[in-house]
PDB file of C-alpha atoms in Angstrom:
ATOM      1  CA  MET A   1     -14.000 -17.456  10.884  1.00 42.00           C
ATOM      2  CA  ARG A   2     -17.308 -16.126  11.991  1.00 41.00           C
ATOM      3  CA  ARG A   3     -19.762 -14.670   9.551  1.00 43.00           C
ATOM      4  CA  ILE A   4     -20.813 -11.064   9.894  1.00 41.00           C
ATOM      5  CA  ARG A   5     -24.511 -10.379   9.923  1.00 40.00           C
ATOM      6  CA  ALA A   6     -25.819  -8.482   6.963  1.00 37.00           C
ATOM      7  CA  SER A   7     -27.674  -6.134   9.247  1.00 35.00           C
ATOM      8  CA  ARG A   8     -24.382  -4.452  10.157  1.00 40.00           C
ATOM      9  CA  GLY A   9     -24.122  -3.044   6.655  1.00 40.00           C
ATOM     10  CA  ALA A  10     -26.164   0.095   7.268  1.00 39.00           C
ATOM     11  CA  THR A  11     -24.441   3.395   6.665  1.00 38.00           C
ATOM     12  CA  SER A  12     -24.232   6.253   9.151  1.00 40.00           C
ATOM     13  CA  ASN A  13     -27.052   7.975   7.273  1.00 42.00           C
ATOM     14  CA  GLY A  14     -29.330   4.986   7.761  1.00 40.00           C
ATOM     15  CA  ALA A  15     -29.125   3.831   4.156  1.00 40.00           C
ATOM     16  CA  THR A  16     -28.671   0.132   3.502  1.00 43.00           C
ATOM     17  CA  ARG A  17     -26.113  -1.338   1.145  1.00 45.00           C
ATOM     18  CA  SER A  18     -27.149  -1.062  -2.474  1.00 48.00           C
ATOM     19  CA  ARG A  19     -24.932  -3.967  -3.593  1.00 67.00           C
ATOM     20  CA  ARG A  20     -24.607  -7.433  -2.140  1.00 70.00           C
ATOM     21  CA  PRO A  21     -21.265  -8.978  -1.155  1.00 63.00           C
ATOM     22  CA  PHE A  22     -19.770 -11.872  -3.121  1.00 69.00           C
ATOM     23  CA  GLY A  23     -20.263 -14.941  -0.923  1.00 61.00           C
ATOM     24  CA  ALA A  24     -20.262 -15.099   2.849  1.00 67.00           C
ATOM     25  CA  GLU A  25     -18.916 -12.150   4.838  1.00 71.00           C
ATOM     26  CA  ARG A  26     -16.195 -12.716   7.416  1.00 74.00           C
ATOM     27  CA  ASP A  27     -14.376 -10.753  10.087  1.00 84.00           C
ATOM     28  CA  PRO A  28     -11.482  -8.914   8.351  1.00 88.00           C
ATOM     29  CA  SER A  29      -9.164  -9.103  11.375  1.00 91.00           C
ATOM     30  CA  ARG A  30      -7.386 -12.186  10.028  1.00 91.00           C
ATOM     31  CA  VAL A  31      -6.959 -10.480   6.660  1.00 93.00           C
ATOM     32  CA  VAL A  32      -5.196  -7.575   8.376  1.00 95.00           C
ATOM     33  CA  THR A  33      -3.039  -9.895  10.512  1.00 95.00           C
ATOM     34  CA  PHE A  34      -1.941 -11.961   7.521  1.00 95.00           C
ATOM     35  CA  SER A  35      -1.279  -8.824   5.468  1.00 96.00           C
ATOM     36  CA  ASP A  36       0.841  -7.375   8.285  1.00 96.00           C
ATOM     37  CA  ALA A  37       2.877 -10.590   8.402  1.00 97.00           C
ATOM     38  CA  VAL A  38       3.536 -10.623   4.650  1.00 96.00           C
ATOM     39  CA  THR A  39       4.537  -6.949   4.682  1.00 96.00           C
ATOM     40  CA  ALA A  40       6.841  -7.496   7.663  1.00 95.00           C
ATOM     41  CA  ILE A  41       8.575 -10.403   5.924  1.00 96.00           C
ATOM     42  CA  ALA A  42       8.978  -8.415   2.706  1.00 95.00           C
ATOM     43  CA  ILE A  43      10.512  -5.476   4.590  1.00 94.00           C
ATOM     44  CA  THR A  44      12.883  -7.807   6.433  1.00 93.00           C
ATOM     45  CA  LEU A  45      14.001  -9.469   3.197  1.00 93.00           C
ATOM     46  CA  LEU A  46      15.028  -6.083   1.782  1.00 92.00           C
ATOM     47  CA  VAL A  47      18.108  -5.844   3.982  1.00 89.00           C
ATOM     48  CA  LEU A  48      19.151  -9.411   3.126  1.00 86.00           C
ATOM     49  CA  GLU A  49      19.658  -8.267  -0.459  1.00 81.00           C
ATOM     50  CA  ILE A  50      22.513  -5.985   0.655  1.00 85.00           C
ATOM     51  CA  ARG A  51      25.680  -8.077   0.428  1.00 83.00           C
ATOM     52  CA  PRO A  52      28.695  -7.061   2.566  1.00 84.00           C
ATOM     53  CA  PRO A  53      31.934  -6.241   0.692  1.00 82.00           C
ATOM     54  CA  GLU A  54      34.260  -9.183   0.120  1.00 79.00           C
ATOM     55  CA  ASP A  55      37.381  -7.019   0.167  1.00 77.00           C
ATOM     56  CA  THR A  56      37.854  -6.220   3.858  1.00 78.00           C
ATOM     57  CA  GLU A  57      41.212  -4.575   3.188  1.00 78.00           C
ATOM     58  CA  HIS A  58      39.403  -1.643   1.579  1.00 82.00           C
ATOM     59  CA  LEU A  59      36.237  -1.999   3.616  1.00 88.00           C
ATOM     60  CA  MET A  60      35.205   1.657   3.749  1.00 90.00           C
ATOM     61  CA  ARG A  61      35.447   2.020  -0.008  1.00 88.00           C
ATOM     62  CA  GLY A  62      33.486  -1.184  -0.434  1.00 85.00           C
ATOM     63  CA  LEU A  63      30.752   0.057   1.888  1.00 89.00           C
ATOM     64  CA  LEU A  64      30.507   3.339   0.013  1.00 90.00           C
ATOM     65  CA  ASP A  65      30.274   1.504  -3.297  1.00 88.00           C
ATOM     66  CA  LEU A  66      27.105  -0.151  -2.022  1.00 88.00           C
ATOM     67  CA  TRP A  67      25.184   3.139  -2.258  1.00 90.00           C
ATOM     68  CA  PRO A  68      22.802   1.757  -4.942  1.00 87.00           C
ATOM     69  CA  SER A  69      21.770  -0.991  -2.518  1.00 90.00           C
ATOM     70  CA  TYR A  70      21.240   1.566   0.257  1.00 92.00           C
ATOM     71  CA  LEU A  71      19.176   3.724  -2.099  1.00 91.00           C
ATOM     72  CA  ALA A  72      16.980   0.850  -3.265  1.00 91.00           C
ATOM     73  CA  TYR A  73      16.583  -0.335   0.324  1.00 93.00           C
ATOM     74  CA  GLY A  74      15.591   3.094   1.641  1.00 92.00           C
ATOM     75  CA  VAL A  75      13.096   3.933  -1.097  1.00 91.00           C
ATOM     76  CA  THR A  76      11.507   0.477  -1.080  1.00 93.00           C
ATOM     77  CA  PHE A  77      11.316   0.321   2.721  1.00 94.00           C
ATOM     78  CA  LEU A  78       9.485   3.652   2.884  1.00 93.00           C
ATOM     79  CA  LEU A  79       7.157   2.709   0.033  1.00 91.00           C
ATOM     80  CA  LEU A  80       6.366  -0.603   1.734  1.00 93.00           C
ATOM     81  CA  GLY A  81       5.736   1.379   4.911  1.00 92.00           C
ATOM     82  CA  GLN A  82       3.222   3.474   2.976  1.00 91.00           C
ATOM     83  CA  ILE A  83       1.510   0.336   1.738  1.00 92.00           C
ATOM     84  CA  TRP A  84       1.246  -0.938   5.302  1.00 94.00           C
ATOM     85  CA  VAL A  85      -0.142   2.359   6.643  1.00 91.00           C
ATOM     86  CA  ASN A  86      -2.695   2.800   3.871  1.00 91.00           C
ATOM     87  CA  HIS A  87      -3.737  -0.830   4.102  1.00 94.00           C
ATOM     88  CA  HIS A  88      -4.683  -0.093   7.714  1.00 92.00           C
ATOM     89  CA  VAL A  89      -6.496   3.057   6.595  1.00 89.00           C
ATOM     90  CA  MET A  90      -8.615   0.912   4.285  1.00 92.00           C
ATOM     91  CA  PHE A  91      -9.387  -1.808   6.792  1.00 93.00           C
ATOM     92  CA  ASP A  92     -10.180   0.657   9.563  1.00 90.00           C
ATOM     93  CA  HIS A  93     -13.281   1.353   7.468  1.00 92.00           C
ATOM     94  CA  ILE A  94     -13.996  -2.171   6.176  1.00 93.00           C
ATOM     95  CA  ARG A  95     -16.282  -4.109   8.519  1.00 91.00           C
ATOM     96  CA  SER A  96     -16.204  -7.479   6.714  1.00 90.00           C
ATOM     97  CA  ALA A  97     -14.476  -9.376   3.920  1.00 91.00           C
ATOM     98  CA  ASP A  98     -16.183 -11.444   1.272  1.00 91.00           C
ATOM     99  CA  ARG A  99     -14.644 -13.900  -1.208  1.00 91.00           C
ATOM    100  CA  LEU A 100     -13.763 -11.320  -3.838  1.00 94.00           C
ATOM    101  CA  LEU A 101     -12.161  -8.979  -1.321  1.00 95.00           C
ATOM    102  CA  LEU A 102     -10.041 -11.883  -0.045  1.00 95.00           C
ATOM    103  CA  LEU A 103      -8.913 -12.622  -3.607  1.00 96.00           C
ATOM    104  CA  LEU A 104      -8.056  -8.996  -4.348  1.00 96.00           C
ATOM    105  CA  ASN A 105      -6.120  -8.680  -1.101  1.00 97.00           C
ATOM    106  CA  THR A 106      -4.231 -11.898  -1.905  1.00 97.00           C
ATOM    107  CA  LEU A 107      -3.200 -10.429  -5.264  1.00 97.00           C
ATOM    108  CA  LEU A 108      -1.953  -7.307  -3.482  1.00 97.00           C
ATOM    109  CA  LEU A 109       0.095  -9.453  -1.091  1.00 97.00           C
ATOM    110  CA  MET A 110       1.562 -11.324  -4.054  1.00 97.00           C
ATOM    111  CA  VAL A 111       2.886  -8.016  -5.391  1.00 96.00           C
ATOM    112  CA  ILE A 112       4.194  -7.000  -1.951  1.00 96.00           C
ATOM    113  CA  ALA A 113       6.099 -10.289  -1.583  1.00 96.00           C
ATOM    114  CA  PHE A 114       7.698  -9.634  -5.000  1.00 96.00           C
ATOM    115  CA  LEU A 115       9.111  -6.234  -4.022  1.00 95.00           C
ATOM    116  CA  PRO A 116      12.399  -7.424  -2.433  1.00 94.00           C
ATOM    117  CA  PHE A 117      13.329  -8.994  -5.782  1.00 95.00           C
ATOM    118  CA  VAL A 118      12.373  -5.806  -7.638  1.00 94.00           C
ATOM    119  CA  SER A 119      14.498  -3.780  -5.222  1.00 94.00           C
ATOM    120  CA  SER A 120      17.508  -6.064  -5.762  1.00 93.00           C
ATOM    121  CA  VAL A 121      17.165  -5.736  -9.549  1.00 93.00           C
ATOM    122  CA  LEU A 122      17.180  -1.944  -9.202  1.00 92.00           C
ATOM    123  CA  ALA A 123      20.256  -1.969  -6.961  1.00 91.00           C
ATOM    124  CA  ARG A 124      22.160  -4.305  -9.277  1.00 90.00           C
ATOM    125  CA  ALA A 125      21.393  -2.160 -12.319  1.00 89.00           C
ATOM    126  CA  PHE A 126      22.727   0.976 -10.626  1.00 85.00           C
ATOM    127  CA  GLU A 127      25.816  -0.871  -9.376  1.00 82.00           C
ATOM    128  CA  GLU A 128      26.767  -2.261 -12.778  1.00 78.00           C
ATOM    129  CA  GLY A 129      25.695   0.703 -14.943  1.00 72.00           C
ATOM    130  CA  PRO A 130      23.681  -0.727 -17.855  1.00 76.00           C
ATOM    131  CA  GLY A 131      20.008  -1.445 -17.496  1.00 85.00           C
ATOM    132  CA  LYS A 132      19.043   1.535 -15.315  1.00 86.00           C
ATOM    133  CA  ARG A 133      16.061   2.450 -17.474  1.00 90.00           C
ATOM    134  CA  ALA A 134      14.754  -1.100 -17.687  1.00 92.00           C
ATOM    135  CA  ALA A 135      15.183  -1.634 -13.932  1.00 92.00           C
ATOM    136  CA  LEU A 136      13.377   1.602 -13.056  1.00 93.00           C
ATOM    137  CA  VAL A 137      10.536   0.890 -15.475  1.00 93.00           C
ATOM    138  CA  PHE A 138      10.225  -2.599 -13.980  1.00 95.00           C
ATOM    139  CA  TYR A 139      10.208  -1.049 -10.497  1.00 93.00           C
ATOM    140  CA  GLY A 140       7.519   1.445 -11.507  1.00 93.00           C
ATOM    141  CA  ILE A 141       5.337  -1.190 -13.152  1.00 95.00           C
ATOM    142  CA  VAL A 142       5.324  -3.364 -10.036  1.00 95.00           C
ATOM    143  CA  TYR A 143       4.494  -0.420  -7.755  1.00 93.00           C
ATOM    144  CA  GLY A 144       1.887   0.710 -10.231  1.00 93.00           C
ATOM    145  CA  ALA A 145       0.269  -2.728  -9.998  1.00 96.00           C
ATOM    146  CA  ALA A 146       0.171  -2.422  -6.200  1.00 95.00           C
ATOM    147  CA  SER A 147      -1.428   1.031  -6.382  1.00 94.00           C
ATOM    148  CA  ILE A 148      -4.046  -0.184  -8.873  1.00 96.00           C
ATOM    149  CA  LEU A 149      -4.928  -3.133  -6.630  1.00 96.00           C
ATOM    150  CA  PHE A 150      -5.302  -0.726  -3.700  1.00 93.00           C
ATOM    151  CA  ASN A 151      -7.835   1.263  -5.670  1.00 95.00           C
ATOM    152  CA  VAL A 152      -9.688  -1.837  -6.847  1.00 96.00           C
ATOM    153  CA  ILE A 153      -9.972  -3.173  -3.276  1.00 96.00           C
ATOM    154  CA  TRP A 154     -11.218   0.130  -1.888  1.00 96.00           C
ATOM    155  CA  GLN A 155     -13.649   0.815  -4.728  1.00 95.00           C
ATOM    156  CA  TYR A 156     -15.087  -2.680  -4.438  1.00 94.00           C
ATOM    157  CA  ALA A 157     -15.515  -2.391  -0.654  1.00 93.00           C
ATOM    158  CA  SER A 158     -16.917   1.147  -0.749  1.00 92.00           C
ATOM    159  CA  SER A 159     -19.177   0.832  -3.807  1.00 89.00           C
ATOM    160  CA  GLY A 160     -22.722   1.102  -2.524  1.00 87.00           C
ATOM    161  CA  HIS A 161     -21.242   0.968   0.993  1.00 87.00           C
ATOM    162  CA  ARG A 162     -20.980  -2.772   0.330  1.00 86.00           C
ATOM    163  CA  LEU A 163     -18.448  -3.731   3.022  1.00 90.00           C
ATOM    164  CA  LEU A 164     -17.858  -0.514   4.965  1.00 91.00           C
ATOM    165  CA  THR A 165     -18.537   0.140   8.629  1.00 87.00           C
ATOM    166  CA  SER A 166     -21.664   1.973   9.697  1.00 85.00           C
ATOM    167  CA  THR A 167     -19.546   4.894  10.972  1.00 84.00           C
ATOM    168  CA  THR A 168     -17.888   5.503   7.597  1.00 86.00           C
ATOM    169  CA  ASP A 169     -19.875   8.215   5.874  1.00 86.00           C
ATOM    170  CA  GLU A 170     -19.825   9.147   2.200  1.00 89.00           C
ATOM    171  CA  ALA A 171     -17.491  12.099   2.761  1.00 87.00           C
ATOM    172  CA  THR A 172     -14.886   9.848   4.349  1.00 89.00           C
ATOM    173  CA  ALA A 173     -15.174   7.253   1.584  1.00 90.00           C
ATOM    174  CA  ARG A 174     -14.728   9.960  -1.048  1.00 90.00           C
ATOM    175  CA  ALA A 175     -11.710  11.455   0.745  1.00 90.00           C
ATOM    176  CA  ILE A 176      -9.958   8.073   0.863  1.00 91.00           C
ATOM    177  CA  SER A 177     -10.854   7.361  -2.780  1.00 92.00           C
ATOM    178  CA  LYS A 178      -9.447  10.728  -3.829  1.00 91.00           C
ATOM    179  CA  ARG A 179      -6.135  10.046  -2.074  1.00 90.00           C
ATOM    180  CA  PHE A 180      -5.779   6.515  -3.447  1.00 92.00           C
ATOM    181  CA  ARG A 181      -6.530   7.578  -7.035  1.00 93.00           C
ATOM    182  CA  VAL A 182      -3.477   9.824  -7.102  1.00 91.00           C
ATOM    183  CA  ALA A 183      -1.067   6.903  -6.725  1.00 92.00           C
ATOM    184  CA  PRO A 184      -1.457   5.105 -10.084  1.00 93.00           C
ATOM    185  CA  VAL A 185      -1.237   8.372 -12.029  1.00 93.00           C
ATOM    186  CA  TRP A 186       1.799   9.615 -10.073  1.00 92.00           C
ATOM    187  CA  ILE A 187       3.663   6.314 -10.451  1.00 92.00           C
ATOM    188  CA  ALA A 188       2.781   6.073 -14.153  1.00 93.00           C
ATOM    189  CA  VAL A 189       4.187   9.565 -14.774  1.00 93.00           C
ATOM    190  CA  GLY A 190       7.346   8.738 -12.802  1.00 92.00           C
ATOM    191  CA  THR A 191       7.772   5.463 -14.698  1.00 92.00           C
ATOM    192  CA  ALA A 192       7.374   7.190 -18.062  1.00 93.00           C
ATOM    193  CA  LEU A 193       9.925   9.784 -16.990  1.00 92.00           C
ATOM    194  CA  CYS A 194      12.368   6.964 -16.179  1.00 90.00           C
ATOM    195  CA  VAL A 195      12.446   6.098 -19.882  1.00 89.00           C
ATOM    196  CA  VAL A 196      13.630   9.607 -20.737  1.00 88.00           C
ATOM    197  CA  HIS A 197      15.851  10.275 -17.715  1.00 89.00           C
ATOM    198  CA  PRO A 198      16.372   7.525 -15.089  1.00 86.00           C
ATOM    199  CA  ILE A 199      17.485   9.792 -12.238  1.00 86.00           C
ATOM    200  CA  ALA A 200      14.626  12.262 -12.762  1.00 88.00           C
ATOM    201  CA  GLY A 201      12.169   9.376 -12.861  1.00 87.00           C
ATOM    202  CA  LEU A 202      13.524   7.940  -9.621  1.00 86.00           C
ATOM    203  CA  ILE A 203      13.240  11.350  -7.947  1.00 88.00           C
ATOM    204  CA  ALA A 204       9.644  11.634  -9.150  1.00 89.00           C
ATOM    205  CA  VAL A 205       8.767   8.231  -7.689  1.00 85.00           C
ATOM    206  CA  ALA A 206      10.620   9.022  -4.440  1.00 85.00           C
ATOM    207  CA  ALA A 207       8.695  12.325  -4.149  1.00 86.00           C
ATOM    208  CA  PHE A 208       5.601  10.143  -3.841  1.00 83.00           C
ATOM    209  CA  ILE A 209       6.796   9.081  -0.362  1.00 85.00           C
ATOM    210  CA  PRO A 210       6.300  12.317   1.659  1.00 86.00           C
ATOM    211  CA  PHE A 211       2.981  13.040  -0.073  1.00 84.00           C
ATOM    212  CA  TYR A 212       1.439   9.723   0.885  1.00 82.00           C
ATOM    213  CA  TRP A 213       2.532  10.028   4.509  1.00 82.00           C
ATOM    214  CA  LEU A 214       0.300  13.102   4.855  1.00 81.00           C
ATOM    215  CA  PRO A 215      -2.997  12.530   6.718  1.00 80.00           C
ATOM    216  CA  ILE A 216      -6.264  12.321   4.799  1.00 81.00           C
ATOM    217  CA  ASN A 217      -8.215  15.440   5.773  1.00 78.00           C
ATOM    218  CA  GLY A 218     -11.675  14.081   5.017  1.00 72.00           C
ATOM    219  CA  GLU A 219     -11.005  11.006   7.115  1.00 71.00           C
ATOM    220  CA  ILE A 220      -9.814  13.121  10.046  1.00 69.00           C
ATOM    221  CA  ASP A 221     -12.959  15.276   9.882  1.00 66.00           C
ATOM    222  CA  SER A 222     -15.131  12.173   9.975  1.00 65.00           C
ATOM    223  CA  ILE A 223     -13.316  10.783  13.014  1.00 65.00           C
ATOM    224  CA  ARG A 224     -13.703  14.110  14.812  1.00 67.00           C
ATOM    225  CA  ARG A 225     -17.426  14.187  14.078  1.00 63.00           C
ATOM    226  CA  THR A 226     -17.848  10.609  15.302  1.00 62.00           C
ATOM    227  CA  ARG A 227     -15.980  11.374  18.539  1.00 64.00           C
ATOM    228  CA  ALA A 228     -17.956  14.568  19.083  1.00 65.00           C
ATOM    229  CA  GLN A 229     -21.240  12.724  18.642  1.00 62.00           C
ATOM    230  CA  ALA A 230     -20.119  10.009  21.059  1.00 60.00           C
ATOM    231  CA  ALA A 231     -19.097  12.636  23.639  1.00 65.00           C
ATOM    232  CA  ASN A 232     -22.366  14.565  23.347  1.00 68.00           C
ATOM    233  CA  GLY A 233     -24.487  11.439  23.476  1.00 60.00           C
ATOM    234  CA  PRO A 234     -27.881  10.956  21.819  1.00 54.00           C
ATOM    235  CA  PRO A 235     -30.011  14.093  21.362  1.00 49.00           C
TER     236      PRO A 235
END
């Protein structure tokens, strides 16, 4: 990997980075490629956890009885899709990766690779009856860990504009931080609710899906400003 020159660390306002990276800086493109591959494998493994009915004589009934597997598959697939999208949001604004960022991203990928197992545990608990609360709490804890790692990665990269691109201004960084900070709190509330009422807790976690697919307004404004400046040219 090629090292990225430190001189590329200036912000759009002309301010230099206030904090130094940890070790040599490298092009983050391979980080994104590897992360995409791990996410793609995890999403693919989700469907392999759905076992076809053994009783083909009553096939339709058997397929309908698999609804917990369909539910776990659908929710986990969409949540993994959110992780993939927001991972790209982060790295669209990260110009380089140092040693600590690589470690943090590896920890995030470790959680992502674990999600097919978590999904299968949830499906099995709903199929067999007992253990719903424990399975949902386990599910929430793992997703909570992923959301916390997201925030840690972004805060590390954006602190003092340490690893961000020169076109990422403070308003954009704050808008992304604000969106990411919602996730751990939302998932923690949903997980706590699962202890009291499993179905209500699952609905609360699932409601997280449409919210996180919404665009980040501050980021959009920044992109529009950058494009307008490029179209108008230098003053």
